[in-house]
mmCIF file with all atom_site columns, C-alpha atoms in Angstrom:
data_model
loop_
_atom_site.group_PDB
_atom_site.id
_atom_site.type_symbol
_atom_site.label_atom_id
_atom_site.label_alt_id
_atom_site.label_comp_id
_atom_site.label_asym_id
_atom_site.label_entity_id
_atom_site.label_seq_id
_atom_site.pdbx_PDB_ins_code
_atom_site.Cartn_x
_atom_site.Cartn_y
_atom_site.Cartn_z
_atom_site.occupancy
_atom_site.B_iso_or_equiv
_atom_site.pdbx_formal_charge
_atom_site.auth_seq_id
_atom_site.auth_comp_id
_atom_site.auth_asym_id
_atom_site.auth_atom_id
_atom_site.pdbx_PDB_model_num
ATOM 1   C CA . MET G 1 1   ? 119.124 90.699  102.926 1.00 39.00 ? 1   MET G CA 1
ATOM 2   C CA . SER G 1 2   ? 117.572 91.287  106.574 1.00 48.00 ? 2   SER G CA 1
ATOM 3   C CA . LYS G 1 3   ? 114.293 89.413  107.278 1.00 63.00 ? 3   LYS G CA 1
ATOM 4   C CA . ASN G 1 4   ? 112.343 93.732  108.722 1.00 91.00 ? 4   ASN G CA 1
ATOM 5   C CA . PHE G 1 5   ? 111.736 94.445  105.589 1.00 97.00 ? 5   PHE G CA 1
ATOM 6   C CA . VAL G 1 6   ? 107.790 94.581  103.680 1.00 98.00 ? 6   VAL G CA 1
ATOM 7   C CA . LEU G 1 7   ? 107.133 93.266  101.426 1.00 98.00 ? 7   LEU G CA 1
ATOM 8   C CA . THR G 1 8   ? 104.124 94.157  98.330  1.00 98.00 ? 8   THR G CA 1
ATOM 9   C CA . ILE G 1 9   ? 103.799 93.085  94.814  1.00 98.00 ? 9   ILE G CA 1
ATOM 10  C CA . ALA G 1 10  ? 101.198 94.474  93.000  1.00 97.00 ? 10  ALA G CA 1
ATOM 11  C CA . ARG G 1 11  ? 100.123 95.740  89.849  1.00 96.00 ? 11  ARG G CA 1
ATOM 12  C CA . LEU G 1 12  ? 101.313 98.759  90.346  1.00 98.00 ? 12  LEU G CA 1
ATOM 13  C CA . VAL G 1 13  ? 97.822  100.527 89.600  1.00 97.00 ? 13  VAL G CA 1
ATOM 14  C CA . ASN G 1 14  ? 95.456  103.555 92.262  1.00 96.00 ? 14  ASN G CA 1
ATOM 15  C CA . TYR G 1 15  ? 93.458  100.954 93.005  1.00 95.00 ? 15  TYR G CA 1
ATOM 16  C CA . LYS G 1 16  ? 96.497  98.255  94.589  1.00 97.00 ? 16  LYS G CA 1
ATOM 17  C CA . ARG G 1 17  ? 96.747  101.336 97.126  1.00 97.00 ? 17  ARG G CA 1
ATOM 18  C CA . VAL G 1 18  ? 100.796 101.455 96.625  1.00 98.00 ? 18  VAL G CA 1
ATOM 19  C CA . ASP G 1 19  ? 100.997 104.336 97.719  1.00 98.00 ? 19  ASP G CA 1
ATOM 20  C CA . LEU G 1 20  ? 100.103 103.631 101.377 1.00 98.00 ? 20  LEU G CA 1
ATOM 21  C CA . ALA G 1 21  ? 101.983 100.766 101.371 1.00 98.00 ? 21  ALA G CA 1
ATOM 22  C CA . ILE G 1 22  ? 104.980 103.920 101.007 1.00 98.00 ? 22  ILE G CA 1
ATOM 23  C CA . LYS G 1 23  ? 103.764 106.107 102.872 1.00 98.00 ? 23  LYS G CA 1
ATOM 24  C CA . ALA G 1 24  ? 102.783 104.164 106.019 1.00 98.00 ? 24  ALA G CA 1
ATOM 25  C CA . CYS G 1 25  ? 106.038 102.259 106.027 1.00 98.00 ? 25  CYS G CA 1
ATOM 26  C CA . ALA G 1 26  ? 107.818 105.513 105.793 1.00 97.00 ? 26  ALA G CA 1
ATOM 27  C CA . GLU G 1 27  ? 105.924 106.543 108.678 1.00 96.00 ? 27  GLU G CA 1
ATOM 28  C CA . THR G 1 28  ? 107.170 103.082 110.893 1.00 96.00 ? 28  THR G CA 1
ATOM 29  C CA . LYS G 1 29  ? 110.253 103.403 108.981 1.00 96.00 ? 29  LYS G CA 1
ATOM 30  C CA . ILE G 1 30  ? 110.482 99.772  107.938 1.00 96.00 ? 30  ILE G CA 1
ATOM 31  C CA . PRO G 1 31  ? 111.539 99.369  104.950 1.00 98.00 ? 31  PRO G CA 1
ATOM 32  C CA . LEU G 1 32  ? 109.606 98.339  101.818 1.00 98.00 ? 32  LEU G CA 1
ATOM 33  C CA . VAL G 1 33  ? 110.237 95.796  98.522  1.00 98.00 ? 33  VAL G CA 1
ATOM 34  C CA . VAL G 1 34  ? 107.473 96.448  95.986  1.00 98.00 ? 34  VAL G CA 1
ATOM 35  C CA . VAL G 1 35  ? 107.678 93.628  92.980  1.00 98.00 ? 35  VAL G CA 1
ATOM 36  C CA . GLY G 1 36  ? 105.349 95.150  90.461  1.00 97.00 ? 36  GLY G CA 1
ATOM 37  C CA . ALA G 1 37  ? 105.295 97.750  87.240  1.00 97.00 ? 37  ALA G CA 1
ATOM 38  C CA . GLY G 1 38  ? 101.950 99.267  86.317  1.00 98.00 ? 38  GLY G CA 1
ATOM 39  C CA . PRO G 1 39  ? 101.214 102.767 85.260  1.00 98.00 ? 39  PRO G CA 1
ATOM 40  C CA . GLU G 1 40  ? 101.615 104.441 88.176  1.00 98.00 ? 40  GLU G CA 1
ATOM 41  C CA . LYS G 1 41  ? 105.391 103.500 88.536  1.00 98.00 ? 41  LYS G CA 1
ATOM 42  C CA . ARG G 1 42  ? 106.712 106.471 87.977  1.00 98.00 ? 42  ARG G CA 1
ATOM 43  C CA . ARG G 1 43  ? 104.871 107.725 90.414  1.00 98.00 ? 43  ARG G CA 1
ATOM 44  C CA . LEU G 1 44  ? 105.245 105.626 93.386  1.00 98.00 ? 44  LEU G CA 1
ATOM 45  C CA . ILE G 1 45  ? 108.821 106.311 92.645  1.00 98.00 ? 45  ILE G CA 1
ATOM 46  C CA . ASN G 1 46  ? 108.030 110.265 92.525  1.00 98.00 ? 46  ASN G CA 1
ATOM 47  C CA . LEU G 1 47  ? 106.719 110.104 96.395  1.00 98.00 ? 47  LEU G CA 1
ATOM 48  C CA . ALA G 1 48  ? 108.768 107.649 97.959  1.00 98.00 ? 48  ALA G CA 1
ATOM 49  C CA . ASN G 1 49  ? 110.854 109.741 97.236  1.00 97.00 ? 49  ASN G CA 1
ATOM 50  C CA . LYS G 1 50  ? 109.564 113.514 97.826  1.00 97.00 ? 50  LYS G CA 1
ATOM 51  C CA . ILE G 1 51  ? 108.477 111.180 101.113 1.00 97.00 ? 51  ILE G CA 1
ATOM 52  C CA . GLY G 1 52  ? 112.481 109.349 102.030 1.00 94.00 ? 52  GLY G CA 1
ATOM 53  C CA . SER G 1 53  ? 110.424 106.749 102.358 1.00 94.00 ? 53  SER G CA 1
ATOM 54  C CA . GLU G 1 54  ? 114.069 102.872 102.011 1.00 97.00 ? 54  GLU G CA 1
ATOM 55  C CA . THR G 1 55  ? 111.335 101.794 99.402  1.00 98.00 ? 55  THR G CA 1
ATOM 56  C CA . THR G 1 56  ? 112.962 99.678  96.825  1.00 98.00 ? 56  THR G CA 1
ATOM 57  C CA . PHE G 1 57  ? 111.528 99.292  93.343  1.00 98.00 ? 57  PHE G CA 1
ATOM 58  C CA . LEU G 1 58  ? 111.881 95.968  91.111  1.00 98.00 ? 58  LEU G CA 1
ATOM 59  C CA . GLU G 1 59  ? 109.861 95.060  88.181  1.00 95.00 ? 59  GLU G CA 1
ATOM 60  C CA . ASN G 1 60  ? 109.406 91.740  87.040  1.00 91.00 ? 60  ASN G CA 1
ATOM 61  C CA . GLN G 1 61  ? 111.543 89.038  88.472  1.00 96.00 ? 61  GLN G CA 1
ATOM 62  C CA . PRO G 1 62  ? 111.731 85.829  88.349  1.00 97.00 ? 62  PRO G CA 1
ATOM 63  C CA . GLN G 1 63  ? 109.378 82.987  90.640  1.00 96.00 ? 63  GLN G CA 1
ATOM 64  C CA . ALA G 1 64  ? 112.167 82.221  92.387  1.00 97.00 ? 64  ALA G CA 1
ATOM 65  C CA . VAL G 1 65  ? 112.881 85.416  93.535  1.00 98.00 ? 65  VAL G CA 1
ATOM 66  C CA . VAL G 1 66  ? 109.221 86.199  94.365  1.00 98.00 ? 66  VAL G CA 1
ATOM 67  C CA . ASN G 1 67  ? 109.642 83.106  96.377  1.00 97.00 ? 67  ASN G CA 1
ATOM 68  C CA . HIS G 1 68  ? 112.450 83.861  98.231  1.00 97.00 ? 68  HIS G CA 1
ATOM 69  C CA . LEU G 1 69  ? 111.231 87.301  98.602  1.00 98.00 ? 69  LEU G CA 1
ATOM 70  C CA . LEU G 1 70  ? 107.694 85.987  100.841 1.00 98.00 ? 70  LEU G CA 1
ATOM 71  C CA . LYS G 1 71  ? 110.761 83.686  103.406 1.00 97.00 ? 71  LYS G CA 1
ATOM 72  C CA . LYS G 1 72  ? 112.445 87.007  103.005 1.00 97.00 ? 72  LYS G CA 1
ATOM 73  C CA . ALA G 1 73  ? 109.812 89.617  104.467 1.00 98.00 ? 73  ALA G CA 1
ATOM 74  C CA . THR G 1 74  ? 108.601 90.478  107.929 1.00 97.00 ? 74  THR G CA 1
ATOM 75  C CA . VAL G 1 75  ? 105.115 90.759  106.549 1.00 98.00 ? 75  VAL G CA 1
ATOM 76  C CA . THR G 1 76  ? 103.042 91.701  102.962 1.00 98.00 ? 76  THR G CA 1
ATOM 77  C CA . LEU G 1 77  ? 101.734 94.573  102.625 1.00 98.00 ? 77  LEU G CA 1
ATOM 78  C CA . ASN G 1 78  ? 98.745  94.820  100.410 1.00 96.00 ? 78  ASN G CA 1
ATOM 79  C CA . PRO G 1 79  ? 96.777  97.980  101.420 1.00 96.00 ? 79  PRO G CA 1
ATOM 80  C CA . GLY G 1 80  ? 93.930  98.117  98.321  1.00 95.00 ? 80  GLY G CA 1
ATOM 81  C CA . ILE G 1 81  ? 90.538  95.524  98.046  1.00 94.00 ? 81  ILE G CA 1
ATOM 82  C CA . ASP G 1 82  ? 91.027  93.699  96.149  1.00 90.00 ? 82  ASP G CA 1
ATOM 83  C CA . ASP G 1 83  ? 87.681  90.612  94.942  1.00 88.00 ? 83  ASP G CA 1
ATOM 84  C CA . PHE G 1 84  ? 90.745  88.624  95.656  1.00 87.00 ? 84  PHE G CA 1
ATOM 85  C CA . GLY G 1 85  ? 94.159  88.752  95.604  1.00 86.00 ? 85  GLY G CA 1
ATOM 86  C CA . LEU G 1 86  ? 97.063  85.229  96.082  1.00 92.00 ? 86  LEU G CA 1
ATOM 87  C CA . VAL G 1 87  ? 99.331  87.178  97.295  1.00 96.00 ? 87  VAL G CA 1
ATOM 88  C CA . PRO G 1 88  ? 98.517  86.937  100.835 1.00 96.00 ? 88  PRO G CA 1
ATOM 89  C CA . ILE G 1 89  ? 97.907  83.133  100.870 1.00 96.00 ? 89  ILE G CA 1
ATOM 90  C CA . GLN G 1 90  ? 101.005 83.104  98.899  1.00 96.00 ? 90  GLN G CA 1
ATOM 91  C CA . ALA G 1 91  ? 103.035 84.694  101.769 1.00 97.00 ? 91  ALA G CA 1
ATOM 92  C CA . ASN G 1 92  ? 101.312 82.250  104.263 1.00 98.00 ? 92  ASN G CA 1
ATOM 93  C CA . TYR G 1 93  ? 102.488 79.816  102.404 1.00 97.00 ? 93  TYR G CA 1
ATOM 94  C CA . PHE G 1 94  ? 106.495 80.270  103.499 1.00 97.00 ? 94  PHE G CA 1
ATOM 95  C CA . GLY G 1 95  ? 104.885 81.319  106.926 1.00 97.00 ? 95  GLY G CA 1
ATOM 96  C CA . THR G 1 96  ? 105.272 84.312  106.086 1.00 98.00 ? 96  THR G CA 1
ATOM 97  C CA . PRO G 1 97  ? 101.852 86.919  107.617 1.00 98.00 ? 97  PRO G CA 1
ATOM 98  C CA . ALA G 1 98  ? 100.267 89.566  106.160 1.00 98.00 ? 98  ALA G CA 1
ATOM 99  C CA . VAL G 1 99  ? 98.395  92.816  106.504 1.00 98.00 ? 99  VAL G CA 1
ATOM 100 C CA . LEU G 1 100 ? 95.632  93.273  104.217 1.00 97.00 ? 100 LEU G CA 1
ATOM 101 C CA . ASN G 1 101 ? 92.405  94.877  104.050 1.00 97.00 ? 101 ASN G CA 1
ATOM 102 C CA . LYS G 1 102 ? 89.957  92.962  105.795 1.00 96.00 ? 102 LYS G CA 1
ATOM 103 C CA . TYR G 1 103 ? 87.206  94.369  103.179 1.00 96.00 ? 103 TYR G CA 1
ATOM 104 C CA . SER G 1 104 ? 90.179  92.121  100.394 1.00 95.00 ? 104 SER G CA 1
ATOM 105 C CA . GLY G 1 105 ? 88.083  89.320  99.378  1.00 92.00 ? 105 GLY G CA 1
ATOM 106 C CA . VAL G 1 106 ? 90.960  87.115  100.298 1.00 94.00 ? 106 VAL G CA 1
ATOM 107 C CA . ALA G 1 107 ? 90.364  88.707  104.259 1.00 94.00 ? 107 ALA G CA 1
ATOM 108 C CA . GLU G 1 108 ? 88.054  85.011  104.467 1.00 93.00 ? 108 GLU G CA 1
ATOM 109 C CA . LEU G 1 109 ? 90.923  82.721  104.755 1.00 93.00 ? 109 LEU G CA 1
ATOM 110 C CA . VAL G 1 110 ? 93.755  85.217  106.213 1.00 95.00 ? 110 VAL G CA 1
ATOM 111 C CA . LYS G 1 111 ? 92.494  84.887  109.839 1.00 96.00 ? 111 LYS G CA 1
ATOM 112 C CA . HIS G 1 112 ? 93.212  88.493  112.014 1.00 97.00 ? 112 HIS G CA 1
ATOM 113 C CA . LYS G 1 113 ? 95.691  87.872  114.222 1.00 97.00 ? 113 LYS G CA 1
ATOM 114 C CA . THR G 1 114 ? 95.692  83.916  112.876 1.00 97.00 ? 114 THR G CA 1
ATOM 115 C CA . HIS G 1 115 ? 97.800  84.101  109.523 1.00 98.00 ? 115 HIS G CA 1
ATOM 116 C CA . GLY G 1 116 ? 98.011  88.290  109.892 1.00 98.00 ? 116 GLY G CA 1
ATOM 117 C CA . ILE G 1 117 ? 97.111  92.122  110.312 1.00 98.00 ? 117 ILE G CA 1
ATOM 118 C CA . HIS G 1 118 ? 94.011  92.857  108.839 1.00 98.00 ? 118 HIS G CA 1
ATOM 119 C CA . HIS G 1 119 ? 93.589  96.906  108.351 1.00 98.00 ? 119 HIS G CA 1
ATOM 120 C CA . GLU G 1 120 ? 90.020  98.716  108.489 1.00 95.00 ? 120 GLU G CA 1
ATOM 121 C CA . LYS G 1 121 ? 90.934  102.285 106.961 1.00 96.00 ? 121 LYS G CA 1
ATOM 122 C CA . MET G 1 122 ? 92.584  103.076 104.135 1.00 95.00 ? 122 MET G CA 1
ATOM 123 C CA . THR G 1 123 ? 94.896  105.489 105.646 1.00 97.00 ? 123 THR G CA 1
ATOM 124 C CA . VAL G 1 124 ? 97.737  105.569 106.302 1.00 98.00 ? 124 VAL G CA 1
ATOM 125 C CA . GLU G 1 125 ? 97.278  105.565 109.853 1.00 98.00 ? 125 GLU G CA 1
ATOM 126 C CA . SER G 1 126 ? 95.284  102.714 109.746 1.00 98.00 ? 126 SER G CA 1
ATOM 127 C CA . VAL G 1 127 ? 98.327  100.341 108.329 1.00 98.00 ? 127 VAL G CA 1
ATOM 128 C CA . SER G 1 128 ? 101.066 102.011 110.079 1.00 98.00 ? 128 SER G CA 1
ATOM 129 C CA . GLU G 1 129 ? 99.123  100.461 113.182 1.00 98.00 ? 129 GLU G CA 1
ATOM 130 C CA . ALA G 1 130 ? 98.215  97.096  110.573 1.00 98.00 ? 130 ALA G CA 1
ATOM 131 C CA . LEU G 1 131 ? 101.931 96.844  110.725 1.00 97.00 ? 131 LEU G CA 1
ATOM 132 C CA . ASN G 1 132 ? 103.242 97.975  114.111 1.00 97.00 ? 132 ASN G CA 1
ATOM 133 C CA . THR G 1 133 ? 100.863 95.367  115.528 1.00 97.00 ? 133 THR G CA 1
ATOM 134 C CA . ALA G 1 134 ? 102.168 92.598  112.957 1.00 97.00 ? 134 ALA G CA 1
ATOM 135 C CA . PHE G 1 135 ? 105.493 93.242  113.689 1.00 96.00 ? 135 PHE G CA 1
ATOM 136 C CA . ALA G 1 136 ? 104.417 92.890  117.452 1.00 96.00 ? 136 ALA G CA 1
ATOM 137 C CA . THR G 1 137 ? 103.162 89.427  117.403 1.00 96.00 ? 137 THR G CA 1
ATOM 138 C CA . GLU G 1 138 ? 104.129 86.199  116.771 1.00 96.00 ? 138 GLU G CA 1
ATOM 139 C CA . PHE G 1 139 ? 102.699 84.066  114.348 1.00 97.00 ? 139 PHE G CA 1
ATOM 140 C CA . ASP G 1 140 ? 103.324 80.384  114.127 1.00 97.00 ? 140 ASP G CA 1
ATOM 141 C CA . SER G 1 141 ? 105.383 80.123  110.618 1.00 96.00 ? 141 SER G CA 1
ATOM 142 C CA . ASN G 1 142 ? 104.579 76.100  111.158 1.00 97.00 ? 142 ASN G CA 1
ATOM 143 C CA . LEU G 1 143 ? 100.082 77.817  110.875 1.00 97.00 ? 143 LEU G CA 1
ATOM 144 C CA . LEU G 1 144 ? 100.538 79.647  108.212 1.00 97.00 ? 144 LEU G CA 1
ATOM 145 C CA . LYS G 1 145 ? 102.345 77.528  106.330 1.00 97.00 ? 145 LYS G CA 1
ATOM 146 C CA . SER G 1 146 ? 100.076 74.875  106.217 1.00 96.00 ? 146 SER G CA 1
ATOM 147 C CA . ASP G 1 147 ? 97.265  75.802  106.298 1.00 95.00 ? 147 ASP G CA 1
ATOM 148 C CA . ALA G 1 148 ? 98.381  77.764  102.641 1.00 95.00 ? 148 ALA G CA 1
ATOM 149 C CA . LYS G 1 149 ? 98.610  74.310  100.928 1.00 92.00 ? 149 LYS G CA 1
ATOM 150 C CA . GLN G 1 150 ? 95.163  74.094  101.456 1.00 89.00 ? 150 GLN G CA 1
ATOM 151 C CA . TYR G 1 151 ? 94.818  76.258  98.534  1.00 87.00 ? 151 TYR G CA 1
ATOM 152 C CA . ASN G 1 152 ? 97.216  74.127  95.689  1.00 80.00 ? 152 ASN G CA 1
ATOM 153 C CA . LYS G 1 153 ? 96.441  73.375  92.604  1.00 82.00 ? 153 LYS G CA 1
ATOM 154 C CA . ALA G 1 154 ? 95.951  69.195  93.374  1.00 85.00 ? 154 ALA G CA 1
ATOM 155 C CA . GLN G 1 155 ? 93.509  70.367  96.574  1.00 81.00 ? 155 GLN G CA 1
ATOM 156 C CA . PHE G 1 156 ? 91.401  72.374  94.551  1.00 78.00 ? 156 PHE G CA 1
ATOM 157 C CA . LEU G 1 157 ? 92.036  69.986  91.330  1.00 85.00 ? 157 LEU G CA 1
ATOM 158 C CA . LYS G 1 158 ? 90.545  67.801  93.449  1.00 84.00 ? 158 LYS G CA 1
ATOM 159 C CA . LYS G 1 159 ? 87.521  69.707  95.592  1.00 81.00 ? 159 LYS G CA 1
ATOM 160 C CA . ILE G 1 160 ? 86.008  70.918  91.664  1.00 84.00 ? 160 ILE G CA 1
ATOM 161 C CA . LYS G 1 161 ? 86.366  67.315  90.675  1.00 87.00 ? 161 LYS G CA 1
ATOM 162 C CA . ASN G 1 162 ? 83.874  66.193  93.524  1.00 88.00 ? 162 ASN G CA 1
ATOM 163 C CA . VAL G 1 163 ? 81.714  69.173  92.380  1.00 86.00 ? 163 VAL G CA 1
ATOM 164 C CA . VAL G 1 164 ? 81.011  68.162  89.313  1.00 90.00 ? 164 VAL G CA 1
ATOM 165 C CA . LYS G 1 165 ? 80.802  64.833  90.414  1.00 87.00 ? 165 LYS G CA 1
ATOM 166 C CA . LYS G 1 166 ? 77.389  65.697  93.141  1.00 88.00 ? 166 LYS G CA 1
ATOM 167 C CA . LEU G 1 167 ? 75.994  67.727  90.037  1.00 88.00 ? 167 LEU G CA 1
ATOM 168 C CA . LEU G 1 168 ? 76.462  64.733  87.877  1.00 82.00 ? 168 LEU G CA 1
#
């Protein structure tokens, strides 16, 4: 698979706005790979077929396949608003920038124009513009990887232990 594709990893439910990913990728003529399952799957497949989107749907993939896709994608795209959402950080861990909604909780960790591109509006135009910007931006994959490594399990446990020690 070439590096010129967008990857969306999400539960296929309405608030994840995978429909925006499909429409924006169709508008920008960029292939999209969607990894996920959920109640919206049939509707999203129908949408992709109706608008002629080059979208591939994959369900229940082993972590090795997901990691391979995260490494090979040009960008990941998560257009909906999540409380947090780990996919953009996972993408950065593999040196891949993320396109995400600026109002998602993880947006404070995935810095605009450093770790990816934020879009502001829940519109095809806003997401398409963010995708075009991401494809035109030179991201430092080594910086993405090193910054994402601070969010690993060992670092998390170390920080939690320090907080508990301070409280006791």
